[in-house]
Amino acid sequence: MSAAPLPAPVVARLARLSPAPAGLTLLRSALHTRRLLLLKALLVRVHRHRASVEPGALGRFERAWDLLERVERRHPAVVRDVLDYPTTGAWLAGALAEPAGPAFDRLLGHLDNLAVTAALRAGGALDLTVETPDGLLPLPGVGRLGVAADRVRVSAGERTVRFHPDGARHAAPAVLTLTDGRRGVLTGRGPGWRAVRPLHGSAARLDDLDPYRVPSGAGGRVVVAADPADTDHAAWSATWRAAQDLLARTDPGRAAEVARGVRAVVPVLPRGPRHLGATLSAAPGAVLTSLPAEGRGMVETVVHELHHSKLATLHELMPLYGPGRDAVHQVGWRPDPRPIAGVLHGAYAHMALTDLWWRAVTADGVPAAWRHAAGQQFDDIHDQVGAALLILLESDELTVEGREFVHQMRQHHASLGAAPLAAG
């Protein structure tokens, strides 16, 4: 993606892990530009190869595109919010990679869900019928309707939406209400409706419903979405609140960044007895995680994964390393050798943790157990990050911008090691 040169001071602050709002604003702008480019690429592909798309799927795609454009003219902020939701990126990546055929046609149908979501969040009259494959109508970031029908009529007034599944027109419909028109907040009730639940004090939602929340082969690892029926929403909410409180006491600036930067927390199954955290480069702002045992584990997972997302978005805007090569490098935090991209991502995310632990040791009002554990973890990881930074600087695989970024990272890393850590 071509772009104007980025402000050097903002990039330097990102390299030094600053949670200042300017960095997140820059990355959000880059993310939105990227989404629009990918969406346009999908449109161009559909139009160029329309003969290979099943006519019904083509008609639904074009109708959804028209609806999205109409809503965007009236409520651009709502459409932007829907397009920038993390799972929209995962869907786009999957659709653009899928060869022509029934699976591609099925993926195109998700644009209907996005357009309907935007239209309902924007408010106003709407009357149309949408397909419900597998008896499900997902509204990304809002919720999911389950029906025993292949089609659902969506009938909306200024602030109220009713869903009428085929063959059940006389039954009481599920109903959504636009409770906050300025932000496009919908609340629902009725048969078959399940809501995506907000997480207290942040932009994040506990998303255990979106069909693209964990695409197959996520992150090159086996990541399996937790079944919504098995999600203990009260436990997730309590752990999130505990994490918020702990992070605010440890690093208020980072707490504010997390509150703005994480848009979806996706429950996944742990890997054996181990806690699992992951991100998708196509879905920045989503944290895939099993339920940590306590708030401290949630803090560490969210901070670690948020920095993977930040670096992935920055790399799309300003390439930090060149195309993949065969060279791999050993890092301290993993047993398997990593390509240069993995070394940089791991160093950045682990340095964010060392920064967090440094603050946990030095901040006032931090629980003694957290202070002690943070000091031990800092000692274990700090040297490993330093070794990885040397690997990066000795490599010829970084771009000029990437090398400067790593130099800035190394300066921040050195500043963390300069202060004594009292872990007792």
GROMACS .gro file of C-alpha atoms in nm:
model
  424
    1MET     CA    1   0.000   0.000   0.000
    2SER     CA    2   0.158   0.326  -0.107
    3ALA     CA    3   0.135   0.610   0.140
    4ALA     CA    4   0.296   0.939   0.234
    5PRO     CA    5   0.597   0.916   0.465
    6LEU     CA    6   0.491   0.866   0.823
    7PRO     CA    7   0.571   1.123   1.091
    8ALA     CA    8   0.908   1.009   1.228
    9PRO     CA    9   0.834   1.117   1.588
   10VAL     CA   10   0.514   0.909   1.596
   11VAL     CA   11   0.690   0.602   1.455
   12ALA     CA   12   0.971   0.645   1.707
   13ARG     CA   13   0.719   0.658   1.991
   14LEU     CA   14   0.558   0.340   1.861
   15ALA     CA   15   0.899   0.170   1.859
   16ARG     CA   16   0.953   0.285   2.217
   17LEU     CA   17   0.613   0.144   2.318
   18SER     CA   18   0.456   0.480   2.393
   19PRO     CA   19   0.079   0.448   2.449
   20ALA     CA   20   0.026   0.808   2.337
   21PRO     CA   21  -0.301   0.845   2.139
   22ALA     CA   22  -0.123   0.974   1.826
   23GLY     CA   23   0.023   0.631   1.755
   24LEU     CA   24  -0.309   0.449   1.778
   25THR     CA   25  -0.478   0.719   1.569
   26LEU     CA   26  -0.218   0.673   1.295
   27LEU     CA   27  -0.259   0.296   1.297
   28ARG     CA   28  -0.638   0.318   1.291
   29SER     CA   29  -0.622   0.544   0.988
   30ALA     CA   30  -0.389   0.297   0.818
   31LEU     CA   31  -0.619   0.009   0.906
   32HIS     CA   32  -0.922   0.182   0.755
   33THR     CA   33  -0.734   0.265   0.435
   34ARG     CA   34  -0.628  -0.098   0.410
   35ARG     CA   35  -0.985  -0.222   0.460
   36LEU     CA   36  -1.115   0.004   0.184
   37LEU     CA   37  -0.845  -0.116  -0.055
   38LEU     CA   38  -0.920  -0.481   0.017
   39LEU     CA   39  -1.294  -0.427  -0.017
   40LYS     CA   40  -1.239  -0.253  -0.351
   41ALA     CA   41  -1.014  -0.541  -0.459
   42LEU     CA   42  -1.296  -0.784  -0.382
   43LEU     CA   43  -1.543  -0.575  -0.582
   44VAL     CA   44  -1.305  -0.561  -0.879
   45ARG     CA   45  -1.254  -0.937  -0.865
   46VAL     CA   46  -1.627  -1.003  -0.859
   47HIS     CA   47  -1.690  -0.771  -1.154
   48ARG     CA   48  -1.404  -0.905  -1.364
   49HIS     CA   49  -1.503  -1.267  -1.307
   50ARG     CA   50  -1.878  -1.227  -1.267
   51ALA     CA   51  -1.943  -1.514  -1.508
   52SER     CA   52  -1.786  -1.752  -1.253
   53VAL     CA   53  -2.006  -1.631  -0.966
   54GLU     CA   54  -2.340  -1.803  -0.910
   55PRO     CA   55  -2.611  -1.554  -1.023
   56GLY     CA   56  -2.793  -1.553  -0.690
   57ALA     CA   57  -2.470  -1.488  -0.498
   58LEU     CA   58  -2.377  -1.212  -0.744
   59GLY     CA   59  -2.715  -1.042  -0.705
   60ARG     CA   60  -2.696  -1.053  -0.325
   61PHE     CA   61  -2.341  -0.915  -0.329
   62GLU     CA   62  -2.435  -0.624  -0.554
   63ARG     CA   63  -2.746  -0.546  -0.350
   64ALA     CA   64  -2.542  -0.548  -0.030
   65TRP     CA   65  -2.280  -0.319  -0.187
   66ASP     CA   66  -2.552  -0.071  -0.289
   67LEU     CA   67  -2.700  -0.077   0.063
   68LEU     CA   68  -2.359  -0.018   0.219
   69GLU     CA   69  -2.301   0.281  -0.009
   70ARG     CA   70  -2.641   0.430   0.079
   71VAL     CA   71  -2.577   0.396   0.450
   72GLU     CA   72  -2.227   0.538   0.414
   73ARG     CA   73  -2.363   0.856   0.256
   74ARG     CA   74  -2.584   0.917   0.562
   75HIS     CA   75  -2.373   0.771   0.842
   76PRO     CA   76  -2.006   0.732   0.739
   77ALA     CA   77  -1.888   0.678   1.097
   78VAL     CA   78  -2.115   0.375   1.141
   79VAL     CA   79  -1.998   0.214   0.817
   80ARG     CA   80  -1.638   0.281   0.907
   81ASP     CA   81  -1.690   0.116   1.246
   82VAL     CA   82  -1.842  -0.194   1.085
   83LEU     CA   83  -1.571  -0.221   0.819
   84ASP     CA   84  -1.292  -0.173   1.074
   85TYR     CA   85  -1.427  -0.437   1.313
   86PRO     CA   86  -1.155  -0.706   1.340
   87THR     CA   87  -1.357  -0.996   1.200
   88THR     CA   88  -1.430  -0.798   0.883
   89GLY     CA   89  -1.058  -0.816   0.807
   90ALA     CA   90  -1.050  -1.190   0.863
   91TRP     CA   91  -1.347  -1.235   0.627
   92LEU     CA   92  -1.189  -1.016   0.358
   93ALA     CA   93  -0.859  -1.205   0.377
   94GLY     CA   94  -1.042  -1.535   0.341
   95ALA     CA   95  -1.257  -1.416   0.050
   96LEU     CA   96  -0.965  -1.273  -0.146
   97ALA     CA   97  -0.765  -1.594  -0.101
   98GLU     CA   98  -1.049  -1.831  -0.194
   99PRO     CA   99  -1.055  -1.961  -0.554
  100ALA     CA  100  -1.373  -1.927  -0.760
  101GLY     CA  101  -1.641  -2.178  -0.673
  102PRO     CA  102  -1.917  -2.248  -0.421
  103ALA     CA  103  -1.697  -2.164  -0.120
  104PHE     CA  104  -1.614  -1.823  -0.269
  105ASP     CA  105  -1.982  -1.757  -0.346
  106ARG     CA  106  -2.068  -1.842   0.014
  107LEU     CA  107  -1.803  -1.601   0.143
  108LEU     CA  108  -1.949  -1.322  -0.071
  109GLY     CA  109  -2.276  -1.360   0.119
  110HIS     CA  110  -2.117  -1.212   0.431
  111LEU     CA  111  -2.126  -0.866   0.273
  112ASP     CA  112  -2.503  -0.888   0.323
  113ASN     CA  113  -2.446  -0.927   0.697
  114LEU     CA  114  -2.210  -0.629   0.708
  115ALA     CA  115  -2.445  -0.405   0.509
  116VAL     CA  116  -2.749  -0.501   0.718
  117THR     CA  117  -2.552  -0.442   1.038
  118ALA     CA  118  -2.451  -0.095   0.922
  119ALA     CA  119  -2.805  -0.010   0.811
  120LEU     CA  120  -2.959  -0.121   1.141
  121ARG     CA  121  -2.700   0.063   1.349
  122ALA     CA  122  -2.758   0.378   1.142
  123GLY     CA  123  -3.133   0.366   1.208
  124GLY     CA  124  -3.415   0.441   0.967
  125ALA     CA  125  -3.653   0.236   0.756
  126LEU     CA  126  -3.540  -0.092   0.607
  127ASP     CA  127  -3.734  -0.382   0.460
  128LEU     CA  128  -3.548  -0.665   0.290
  129THR     CA  129  -3.502  -1.039   0.301
  130VAL     CA  130  -3.161  -1.194   0.363
  131GLU     CA  131  -3.027  -1.546   0.332
  132THR     CA  132  -2.952  -1.734   0.656
  133PRO     CA  133  -2.714  -2.020   0.572
  134ASP     CA  134  -2.709  -2.280   0.848
  135GLY     CA  135  -3.003  -2.096   1.005
  136LEU     CA  136  -2.784  -1.809   1.127
  137LEU     CA  137  -2.784  -1.435   1.065
  138PRO     CA  138  -2.468  -1.282   1.214
  139LEU     CA  139  -2.454  -0.907   1.273
  140PRO     CA  140  -2.080  -0.842   1.329
  141GLY     CA  141  -2.005  -0.674   1.659
  142VAL     CA  142  -2.373  -0.682   1.757
  143GLY     CA  143  -2.494  -1.041   1.785
  144ARG     CA  144  -2.640  -1.337   1.600
  145LEU     CA  145  -2.991  -1.456   1.519
  146GLY     CA  146  -3.059  -1.828   1.504
  147VAL     CA  147  -3.365  -1.939   1.306
  148ALA     CA  148  -3.513  -2.256   1.160
  149ALA     CA  149  -3.529  -2.104   0.813
  150ASP     CA  150  -3.313  -2.031   0.510
  151ARG     CA  151  -3.429  -1.670   0.480
  152VAL     CA  152  -3.530  -1.392   0.720
  153ARG     CA  153  -3.721  -1.074   0.650
  154VAL     CA  154  -3.566  -0.775   0.826
  155SER     CA  155  -3.818  -0.501   0.894
  156ALA     CA  156  -3.690  -0.182   1.059
  157GLY     CA  157  -3.843   0.148   1.158
  158GLU     CA  158  -3.658   0.448   1.295
  159ARG     CA  159  -3.537   0.272   1.611
  160THR     CA  160  -3.690  -0.079   1.615
  161VAL     CA  161  -3.600  -0.388   1.409
  162ARG     CA  162  -3.802  -0.708   1.376
  163PHE     CA  163  -3.689  -1.036   1.222
  164HIS     CA  164  -3.945  -1.263   1.054
  165PRO     CA  165  -3.807  -1.604   0.953
  166ASP     CA  166  -3.974  -1.769   0.652
  167GLY     CA  167  -4.257  -1.991   0.764
  168ALA     CA  168  -4.291  -1.827   1.107
  169ARG     CA  169  -4.458  -1.496   1.030
  170HIS     CA  170  -4.718  -1.530   1.304
  171ALA     CA  171  -4.472  -1.614   1.581
  172ALA     CA  172  -4.334  -1.341   1.807
  173PRO     CA  173  -4.025  -1.207   1.627
  174ALA     CA  174  -3.687  -1.126   1.772
  175VAL     CA  175  -3.660  -0.750   1.818
  176LEU     CA  176  -3.364  -0.511   1.823
  177THR     CA  177  -3.383  -0.155   1.956
  178LEU     CA  178  -3.147   0.129   1.866
  179THR     CA  179  -3.071   0.250   2.219
  180ASP     CA  180  -2.794   0.495   2.129
  181GLY     CA  181  -2.835   0.646   1.784
  182ARG     CA  182  -2.517   0.851   1.805
  183ARG     CA  183  -2.297   0.544   1.850
  184GLY     CA  184  -2.524   0.297   1.673
  185VAL     CA  185  -2.580   0.074   1.976
  186LEU     CA  186  -2.840  -0.202   1.933
  187THR     CA  187  -2.990  -0.417   2.207
  188GLY     CA  188  -3.206  -0.720   2.142
  189ARG     CA  189  -3.446  -0.976   2.278
  190GLY     CA  190  -3.663  -1.257   2.154
  191PRO     CA  191  -3.637  -1.610   2.014
  192GLY     CA  192  -3.302  -1.706   1.868
  193TRP     CA  193  -3.123  -1.380   1.953
  194ARG     CA  194  -2.779  -1.382   2.118
  195ALA     CA  195  -2.586  -1.062   2.179
  196VAL     CA  196  -2.214  -0.995   2.156
  197ARG     CA  197  -2.144  -0.869   2.506
  198PRO     CA  198  -1.955  -0.546   2.576
  199LEU     CA  199  -1.659  -0.559   2.814
  200HIS     CA  200  -1.673  -0.300   3.088
  201GLY     CA  201  -1.499   0.034   3.043
  202SER     CA  202  -1.359  -0.025   2.695
  203ALA     CA  203  -1.436  -0.052   2.325
  204ALA     CA  204  -1.392  -0.429   2.347
  205ARG     CA  205  -1.663  -0.689   2.309
  206LEU     CA  206  -1.653  -1.052   2.414
  207ASP     CA  207  -1.716  -1.198   2.069
  208ASP     CA  208  -1.796  -1.567   2.081
  209LEU     CA  209  -2.047  -1.551   1.793
  210ASP     CA  210  -1.892  -1.411   1.475
  211PRO     CA  211  -1.839  -1.679   1.207
  212TYR     CA  212  -1.497  -1.533   1.116
  213ARG     CA  213  -1.365  -1.479   1.467
  214VAL     CA  214  -1.124  -1.775   1.430
  215PRO     CA  215  -1.064  -1.861   1.063
  216SER     CA  216  -0.921  -2.204   0.984
  217GLY     CA  217  -0.543  -2.214   1.017
  218ALA     CA  218  -0.542  -1.900   1.231
  219GLY     CA  219  -0.191  -1.768   1.276
  220GLY     CA  220  -0.046  -2.088   1.131
  221ARG     CA  221  -0.138  -2.262   1.456
  222VAL     CA  222  -0.425  -2.477   1.572
  223VAL     CA  223  -0.658  -2.226   1.733
  224VAL     CA  224  -1.010  -2.345   1.805
  225ALA     CA  225  -1.297  -2.113   1.891
  226ALA     CA  226  -1.473  -2.186   2.219
  227ASP     CA  227  -1.835  -2.292   2.184
  228PRO     CA  228  -2.066  -2.006   2.291
  229ALA     CA  229  -2.266  -2.253   2.499
  230ASP     CA  230  -1.953  -2.323   2.703
  231THR     CA  231  -1.853  -1.959   2.752
  232ASP     CA  232  -1.885  -1.850   3.115
  233HIS     CA  233  -1.967  -1.487   3.044
  234ALA     CA  234  -1.967  -1.391   3.412
  235ALA     CA  235  -1.616  -1.532   3.458
  236TRP     CA  236  -1.488  -1.351   3.149
  237SER     CA  237  -1.643  -1.025   3.265
  238ALA     CA  238  -1.496  -1.058   3.615
  239THR     CA  239  -1.149  -1.141   3.480
  240TRP     CA  240  -1.164  -0.846   3.240
  241ARG     CA  241  -1.263  -0.608   3.522
  242ALA     CA  242  -0.981  -0.740   3.741
  243ALA     CA  243  -0.737  -0.692   3.452
  244GLN     CA  244  -0.858  -0.338   3.392
  245ASP     CA  245  -0.811  -0.249   3.756
  246LEU     CA  246  -0.465  -0.400   3.773
  247LEU     CA  247  -0.347  -0.237   3.451
  248ALA     CA  248  -0.483   0.103   3.554
  249ARG     CA  249  -0.286   0.080   3.881
  250THR     CA  250   0.026  -0.037   3.701
  251ASP     CA  251   0.029   0.176   3.386
  252PRO     CA  252  -0.264   0.417   3.332
  253GLY     CA  253  -0.143   0.516   2.985
  254ARG     CA  254  -0.136   0.155   2.869
  255ALA     CA  255  -0.477   0.094   3.027
  256ALA     CA  256  -0.621   0.377   2.818
  257GLU     CA  257  -0.458   0.236   2.504
  258VAL     CA  258  -0.602  -0.110   2.569
  259ALA     CA  259  -0.947   0.041   2.631
  260ARG     CA  260  -0.933   0.208   2.288
  261GLY     CA  261  -0.727  -0.037   2.088
  262VAL     CA  262  -0.879  -0.376   2.169
  263ARG     CA  263  -1.215  -0.416   1.997
  264ALA     CA  264  -1.280  -0.789   2.033
  265VAL     CA  265  -1.178  -1.052   2.285
  266VAL     CA  266  -1.241  -1.394   2.128
  267PRO     CA  267  -1.266  -1.696   2.361
  268VAL     CA  268  -1.065  -1.993   2.233
  269LEU     CA  269  -0.982  -2.334   2.374
  270PRO     CA  270  -0.657  -2.365   2.571
  271ARG     CA  271  -0.379  -2.575   2.423
  272GLY     CA  272  -0.373  -2.868   2.663
  273PRO     CA  273  -0.306  -2.739   3.015
  274ARG     CA  274  -0.152  -2.418   2.881
  275HIS     CA  275  -0.318  -2.080   2.842
  276LEU     CA  276  -0.335  -1.969   2.478
  277GLY     CA  277  -0.318  -1.617   2.334
  278ALA     CA  278  -0.302  -1.527   1.964
  279THR     CA  279  -0.370  -1.258   1.706
  280LEU     CA  280  -0.449  -1.254   1.335
  281SER     CA  281  -0.254  -1.015   1.114
  282ALA     CA  282  -0.572  -0.968   0.908
  283ALA     CA  283  -0.775  -0.878   1.218
  284PRO     CA  284  -0.589  -0.617   1.424
  285GLY     CA  285  -0.768  -0.525   1.741
  286ALA     CA  286  -0.886  -0.879   1.816
  287VAL     CA  287  -0.727  -1.079   2.097
  288LEU     CA  288  -0.783  -1.454   2.074
  289THR     CA  289  -0.738  -1.601   2.420
  290SER     CA  290  -0.841  -1.879   2.649
  291LEU     CA  291  -0.971  -1.764   2.986
  292PRO     CA  292  -0.673  -1.678   3.209
  293ALA     CA  293  -0.674  -1.797   3.568
  294GLU     CA  294  -0.674  -1.439   3.698
  295GLY     CA  295  -0.663  -1.074   3.598
  296ARG     CA  296  -0.283  -1.070   3.578
  297GLY     CA  297  -0.290  -1.329   3.301
  298MET     CA  298  -0.545  -1.126   3.107
  299VAL     CA  299  -0.332  -0.811   3.139
  300GLU     CA  300  -0.024  -0.987   3.003
  301THR     CA  301  -0.214  -1.155   2.719
  302VAL     CA  302  -0.389  -0.838   2.606
  303VAL     CA  303  -0.076  -0.620   2.618
  304HIS     CA  304   0.129  -0.885   2.435
  305GLU     CA  305  -0.131  -0.943   2.161
  306LEU     CA  306  -0.214  -0.575   2.117
  307HIS     CA  307   0.148  -0.511   2.027
  308HIS     CA  308   0.140  -0.787   1.768
  309SER     CA  309  -0.160  -0.608   1.617
  310LYS     CA  310   0.011  -0.269   1.626
  311LEU     CA  311   0.322  -0.400   1.456
  312ALA     CA  312   0.122  -0.585   1.189
  313THR     CA  313  -0.070  -0.269   1.103
  314LEU     CA  314   0.246  -0.057   1.097
  315HIS     CA  315   0.418  -0.307   0.867
  316GLU     CA  316   0.128  -0.281   0.621
  317LEU     CA  317   0.171   0.096   0.621
  318MET     CA  318   0.551   0.106   0.627
  319PRO     CA  319   0.725  -0.227   0.547
  320LEU     CA  320   0.979  -0.307   0.819
  321TYR     CA  321   1.130  -0.616   0.653
  322GLY     CA  322   1.153  -0.758   0.305
  323PRO     CA  323   0.990  -1.062   0.146
  324GLY     CA  324   1.030  -1.393   0.326
  325ARG     CA  325   1.359  -1.578   0.301
  326ASP     CA  326   1.472  -1.918   0.415
  327ALA     CA  327   1.687  -1.785   0.699
  328VAL     CA  328   1.563  -1.865   1.050
  329HIS     CA  329   1.694  -1.757   1.389
  330GLN     CA  330   1.680  -1.897   1.739
  331VAL     CA  331   1.506  -1.683   1.999
  332GLY     CA  332   1.487  -1.736   2.372
  333TRP     CA  333   1.112  -1.753   2.413
  334ARG     CA  334   1.043  -2.032   2.161
  335PRO     CA  335   1.202  -2.370   2.092
  336ASP     CA  336   1.158  -2.348   1.713
  337PRO     CA  337   1.375  -2.116   1.496
  338ARG     CA  338   1.190  -1.814   1.360
  339PRO     CA  339   1.205  -1.614   1.034
  340ILE     CA  340   1.298  -1.250   1.066
  341ALA     CA  341   0.932  -1.144   1.078
  342GLY     CA  342   0.877  -1.374   1.374
  343VAL     CA  343   1.187  -1.242   1.550
  344LEU     CA  344   1.070  -0.882   1.511
  345HIS     CA  345   0.712  -0.955   1.617
  346GLY     CA  346   0.826  -1.160   1.914
  347ALA     CA  347   1.081  -0.900   2.024
  348TYR     CA  348   0.825  -0.619   2.004
  349ALA     CA  349   0.551  -0.805   2.191
  350HIS     CA  350   0.789  -0.940   2.456
  351MET     CA  351   0.947  -0.599   2.503
  352ALA     CA  352   0.595  -0.468   2.572
  353LEU     CA  353   0.574  -0.725   2.849
  354THR     CA  354   0.911  -0.627   2.995
  355ASP     CA  355   0.793  -0.265   2.991
  356LEU     CA  356   0.475  -0.372   3.172
  357TRP     CA  357   0.668  -0.574   3.431
  358TRP     CA  358   0.915  -0.291   3.486
  359ARG     CA  359   0.623  -0.063   3.567
  360ALA     CA  360   0.463  -0.325   3.793
  361VAL     CA  361   0.781  -0.334   4.000
  362THR     CA  362   0.828   0.042   4.017
  363ALA     CA  363   0.467   0.172   4.040
  364ASP     CA  364   0.301   0.261   4.368
  365GLY     CA  365  -0.007   0.073   4.481
  366VAL     CA  366   0.066  -0.249   4.291
  367PRO     CA  367  -0.021  -0.572   4.476
  368ALA     CA  368   0.285  -0.740   4.630
  369ALA     CA  369   0.224  -1.069   4.448
  370TRP     CA  370   0.210  -0.892   4.109
  371ARG     CA  371   0.523  -0.691   4.193
  372HIS     CA  372   0.718  -1.004   4.289
  373ALA     CA  373   0.608  -1.208   3.987
  374ALA     CA  374   0.673  -0.916   3.751
  375GLY     CA  375   1.030  -0.879   3.873
  376GLN     CA  376   1.099  -1.247   3.812
  377GLN     CA  377   0.944  -1.242   3.467
  378PHE     CA  378   1.135  -0.928   3.372
  379ASP     CA  379   1.464  -1.096   3.457
  380ASP     CA  380   1.374  -1.400   3.247
  381ILE     CA  381   1.266  -1.215   2.931
  382HIS     CA  382   1.467  -0.891   2.926
  383ASP     CA  383   1.792  -1.057   2.814
  384GLN     CA  384   1.608  -1.269   2.558
  385VAL     CA  385   1.466  -0.955   2.397
  386GLY     CA  386   1.812  -0.796   2.393
  387ALA     CA  387   1.955  -1.097   2.209
  388ALA     CA  388   1.671  -1.084   1.955
  389LEU     CA  389   1.736  -0.714   1.890
  390LEU     CA  390   2.099  -0.796   1.809
  391ILE     CA  391   1.981  -1.063   1.562
  392LEU     CA  392   1.760  -0.805   1.394
  393LEU     CA  393   2.030  -0.540   1.370
  394GLU     CA  394   2.281  -0.789   1.229
  395SER     CA  395   2.033  -0.909   0.965
  396ASP     CA  396   2.016  -0.770   0.611
  397GLU     CA  397   1.644  -0.849   0.588
  398LEU     CA  398   1.516  -0.529   0.750
  399THR     CA  399   1.422  -0.227   0.540
  400VAL     CA  400   1.581   0.109   0.615
  401GLU     CA  401   1.268   0.200   0.810
  402GLY     CA  402   1.275  -0.134   0.989
  403ARG     CA  403   1.635  -0.087   1.097
  404GLU     CA  404   1.558   0.258   1.239
  405PHE     CA  405   1.254   0.113   1.415
  406VAL     CA  406   1.469  -0.157   1.579
  407HIS     CA  407   1.729   0.103   1.681
  408GLN     CA  408   1.454   0.290   1.862
  409MET     CA  409   1.336  -0.035   2.022
  410ARG     CA  410   1.690  -0.106   2.142
  411GLN     CA  411   1.716   0.236   2.306
  412HIS     CA  412   1.395   0.174   2.498
  413HIS     CA  413   1.510  -0.175   2.590
  414ALA     CA  414   1.834  -0.030   2.730
  415SER     CA  415   1.639   0.225   2.934
  416LEU     CA  416   1.442  -0.055   3.099
  417GLY     CA  417   1.759  -0.235   3.198
  418ALA     CA  418   1.912   0.081   3.343
  419ALA     CA  419   1.685   0.089   3.649
  420PRO     CA  420   1.726  -0.172   3.923
  421LEU     CA  421   1.430  -0.401   3.977
  422ALA     CA  422   1.348  -0.492   4.334
  423ALA     CA  423   1.134  -0.803   4.301
  424GLY     CA  424   1.111  -0.878   4.670
   0.00000   0.00000   0.00000
